[in-house]
């Protein structure tokens, strides 16, 4: 972004330093305006695209017995894609018995 700004601003100045004629003045103005418009468009695109994701906040308790699975957070497979996952203040998860499991955060299984 910094390089784009420097090039956009500096190129018209090189034209204008050598006593430009009307065509060079118009071209410098159009080039500067185009660069500024492209920069504004790029900045607006990056902030306008929200990242898809999951948020889990303030969950309750979960208990697994007899081979079950308990989760108070998020459970998703590794190949579920990308995205932001936020887990805050999850409840207690307990597992009792053989092959039981519990998770309170993000479980990629």
PDB file of C-alpha atoms in Angstrom:
ATOM      1  CA  UNK A   1       0.000   0.000   0.000  1.00  0.00           C
ATOM      2  CA  UNK A   2       2.818   2.391   0.874  1.00  0.00           C
ATOM      3  CA  UNK A   3       4.594   1.753  -2.432  1.00  0.00           C
ATOM      4  CA  UNK A   4       1.336   2.329  -4.334  1.00  0.00           C
ATOM      5  CA  UNK A   5       0.810   5.647  -2.570  1.00  0.00           C
ATOM      6  CA  UNK A   6       4.388   6.793  -3.199  1.00  0.00           C
ATOM      7  CA  UNK A   7       4.246   5.888  -6.893  1.00  0.00           C
ATOM      8  CA  UNK A   8       0.832   7.466  -7.334  1.00  0.00           C
ATOM      9  CA  UNK A   9       1.925  10.724  -5.771  1.00  0.00           C
ATOM     10  CA  UNK A  10       5.452  10.910  -7.200  1.00  0.00           C
ATOM     11  CA  UNK A  11       4.787  10.242 -10.899  1.00  0.00           C
ATOM     12  CA  UNK A  12       2.657  13.350 -11.560  1.00  0.00           C
ATOM     13  CA  UNK A  13       5.256  15.456  -9.706  1.00  0.00           C
ATOM     14  CA  UNK A  14       7.979  14.369 -12.129  1.00  0.00           C
ATOM     15  CA  UNK A  15       5.799  15.535 -15.016  1.00  0.00           C
ATOM     16  CA  UNK A  16       4.948  18.821 -13.329  1.00  0.00           C
ATOM     17  CA  UNK A  17       8.572  19.759 -12.468  1.00  0.00           C
ATOM     18  CA  UNK A  18       9.538  20.234 -16.132  1.00  0.00           C
ATOM     19  CA  UNK A  19       7.091  23.097 -16.967  1.00  0.00           C
ATOM     20  CA  UNK A  20       4.351  20.899 -18.451  1.00  0.00           C
ATOM     21  CA  UNK A  21       2.190  21.706 -21.408  1.00  0.00           C
ATOM     22  CA  UNK A  22      -1.590  21.300 -21.267  1.00  0.00           C
ATOM     23  CA  UNK A  23      -1.552  17.606 -22.236  1.00  0.00           C
ATOM     24  CA  UNK A  24       0.966  16.702 -19.557  1.00  0.00           C
ATOM     25  CA  UNK A  25      -0.978  18.661 -16.939  1.00  0.00           C
ATOM     26  CA  UNK A  26      -4.211  16.860 -17.841  1.00  0.00           C
ATOM     27  CA  UNK A  27      -2.456  13.475 -17.891  1.00  0.00           C
ATOM     28  CA  UNK A  28      -0.869  14.119 -14.486  1.00  0.00           C
ATOM     29  CA  UNK A  29      -4.230  15.119 -13.030  1.00  0.00           C
ATOM     30  CA  UNK A  30      -5.981  12.052 -14.458  1.00  0.00           C
ATOM     31  CA  UNK A  31      -3.183   9.763 -13.256  1.00  0.00           C
ATOM     32  CA  UNK A  32      -3.266  11.204  -9.740  1.00  0.00           C
ATOM     33  CA  UNK A  33      -7.063  10.993  -9.530  1.00  0.00           C
ATOM     34  CA  UNK A  34      -7.052   7.403 -10.814  1.00  0.00           C
ATOM     35  CA  UNK A  35      -4.444   6.384  -8.269  1.00  0.00           C
ATOM     36  CA  UNK A  36      -6.376   7.969  -5.412  1.00  0.00           C
ATOM     37  CA  UNK A  37      -9.625   6.343  -6.555  1.00  0.00           C
ATOM     38  CA  UNK A  38      -7.926   2.932  -6.761  1.00  0.00           C
ATOM     39  CA  UNK A  39      -6.461   3.378  -3.289  1.00  0.00           C
ATOM     40  CA  UNK A  40      -9.826   4.341  -1.792  1.00  0.00           C
ATOM     41  CA  UNK A  41     -11.471   1.367  -3.510  1.00  0.00           C
ATOM     42  CA  UNK A  42      -8.803  -1.050  -2.200  1.00  0.00           C
ATOM     43  CA  UNK A  43      -9.142   0.254   1.349  1.00  0.00           C
ATOM     44  CA  UNK A  44     -12.921   0.003   1.264  1.00  0.00           C
ATOM     45  CA  UNK A  45     -12.811  -3.582  -0.048  1.00  0.00           C
ATOM     46  CA  UNK A  46     -10.543  -4.882   2.695  1.00  0.00           C
ATOM     47  CA  UNK A  47     -12.745  -3.637   5.531  1.00  0.00           C
ATOM     48  CA  UNK A  48     -16.085  -4.380   3.871  1.00  0.00           C
ATOM     49  CA  UNK A  49     -15.506  -8.122   3.611  1.00  0.00           C
ATOM     50  CA  UNK A  50     -16.253  -9.700   6.973  1.00  0.00           C
ATOM     51  CA  UNK A  51     -14.523 -12.926   7.876  1.00  0.00           C
ATOM     52  CA  UNK A  52     -16.964 -15.808   8.324  1.00  0.00           C
ATOM     53  CA  UNK A  53     -16.668 -17.479  11.646  1.00  0.00           C
ATOM     54  CA  UNK A  54     -18.131 -18.942  14.787  1.00  0.00           C
ATOM     55  CA  UNK A  55     -18.495 -17.384  18.233  1.00  0.00           C
ATOM     56  CA  UNK A  56     -19.334 -19.357  21.371  1.00  0.00           C
ATOM     57  CA  UNK A  57     -19.780 -17.327  24.562  1.00  0.00           C
ATOM     58  CA  UNK A  58     -21.125 -18.118  28.050  1.00  0.00           C
ATOM     59  CA  UNK A  59     -22.140 -21.726  27.524  1.00  0.00           C
ATOM     60  CA  UNK A  60     -23.535 -24.034  30.175  1.00  0.00           C
ATOM     61  CA  UNK A  61     -22.319 -27.368  31.537  1.00  0.00           C
ATOM     62  CA  UNK A  62     -21.969 -30.566  29.516  1.00  0.00           C
ATOM     63  CA  UNK A  63     -21.437 -34.136  30.718  1.00  0.00           C
ATOM     64  CA  UNK A  64     -20.550 -37.267  28.763  1.00  0.00           C
ATOM     65  CA  UNK A  65     -20.882 -40.826  30.051  1.00  0.00           C
ATOM     66  CA  UNK A  66     -20.582 -44.295  28.565  1.00  0.00           C
ATOM     67  CA  UNK A  67     -18.418 -43.379  25.560  1.00  0.00           C
ATOM     68  CA  UNK A  68     -20.167 -40.089  24.817  1.00  0.00           C
ATOM     69  CA  UNK A  69     -18.636 -36.732  23.911  1.00  0.00           C
ATOM     70  CA  UNK A  70     -19.348 -33.482  25.745  1.00  0.00           C
ATOM     71  CA  UNK A  71     -18.425 -30.059  24.397  1.00  0.00           C
ATOM     72  CA  UNK A  72     -19.207 -26.574  25.642  1.00  0.00           C
ATOM     73  CA  UNK A  73     -17.125 -24.997  22.883  1.00  0.00           C
ATOM     74  CA  UNK A  74     -16.883 -25.688  19.156  1.00  0.00           C
ATOM     75  CA  UNK A  75     -16.447 -29.100  17.540  1.00  0.00           C
ATOM     76  CA  UNK A  76     -15.518 -29.190  13.854  1.00  0.00           C
ATOM     77  CA  UNK A  77     -13.393 -31.321  11.547  1.00  0.00           C
ATOM     78  CA  UNK A  78     -10.000 -30.104  10.333  1.00  0.00           C
ATOM     79  CA  UNK A  79     -11.228 -29.892   6.739  1.00  0.00           C
ATOM     80  CA  UNK A  80     -14.236 -27.701   7.599  1.00  0.00           C
ATOM     81  CA  UNK A  81     -12.534 -24.720   5.975  1.00  0.00           C
ATOM     82  CA  UNK A  82     -11.077 -21.575   7.390  1.00  0.00           C
ATOM     83  CA  UNK A  83     -12.696 -18.928   9.485  1.00  0.00           C
ATOM     84  CA  UNK A  84     -12.366 -17.207  12.788  1.00  0.00           C
ATOM     85  CA  UNK A  85     -13.381 -19.216  15.841  1.00  0.00           C
ATOM     86  CA  UNK A  86     -13.914 -17.381  19.104  1.00  0.00           C
ATOM     87  CA  UNK A  87     -14.612 -19.251  22.327  1.00  0.00           C
ATOM     88  CA  UNK A  88     -15.053 -17.301  25.580  1.00  0.00           C
ATOM     89  CA  UNK A  89     -16.211 -18.187  29.077  1.00  0.00           C
ATOM     90  CA  UNK A  90     -17.349 -21.706  28.254  1.00  0.00           C
ATOM     91  CA  UNK A  91     -19.006 -23.881  30.844  1.00  0.00           C
ATOM     92  CA  UNK A  92     -17.654 -27.018  32.482  1.00  0.00           C
ATOM     93  CA  UNK A  93     -17.423 -30.176  30.402  1.00  0.00           C
ATOM     94  CA  UNK A  94     -16.928 -33.495  32.153  1.00  0.00           C
ATOM     95  CA  UNK A  95     -16.474 -37.028  30.857  1.00  0.00           C
ATOM     96  CA  UNK A  96     -17.047 -40.167  32.907  1.00  0.00           C
ATOM     97  CA  UNK A  97     -16.484 -43.727  31.863  1.00  0.00           C
ATOM     98  CA  UNK A  98     -14.421 -45.470  29.206  1.00  0.00           C
ATOM     99  CA  UNK A  99     -14.110 -43.821  25.764  1.00  0.00           C
ATOM    100  CA  UNK A 100     -15.863 -40.647  26.967  1.00  0.00           C
ATOM    101  CA  UNK A 101     -14.374 -37.251  26.081  1.00  0.00           C
ATOM    102  CA  UNK A 102     -14.988 -33.638  27.020  1.00  0.00           C
ATOM    103  CA  UNK A 103     -13.905 -30.313  25.540  1.00  0.00           C
ATOM    104  CA  UNK A 104     -14.402 -26.687  26.549  1.00  0.00           C
ATOM    105  CA  UNK A 105     -12.574 -24.975  23.688  1.00  0.00           C
ATOM    106  CA  UNK A 106     -12.147 -25.813  20.022  1.00  0.00           C
ATOM    107  CA  UNK A 107     -12.162 -29.540  19.245  1.00  0.00           C
ATOM    108  CA  UNK A 108     -10.798 -30.411  15.776  1.00  0.00           C
ATOM    109  CA  UNK A 109     -11.770 -34.074  15.694  1.00  0.00           C
TER     110      UNK A 109
END
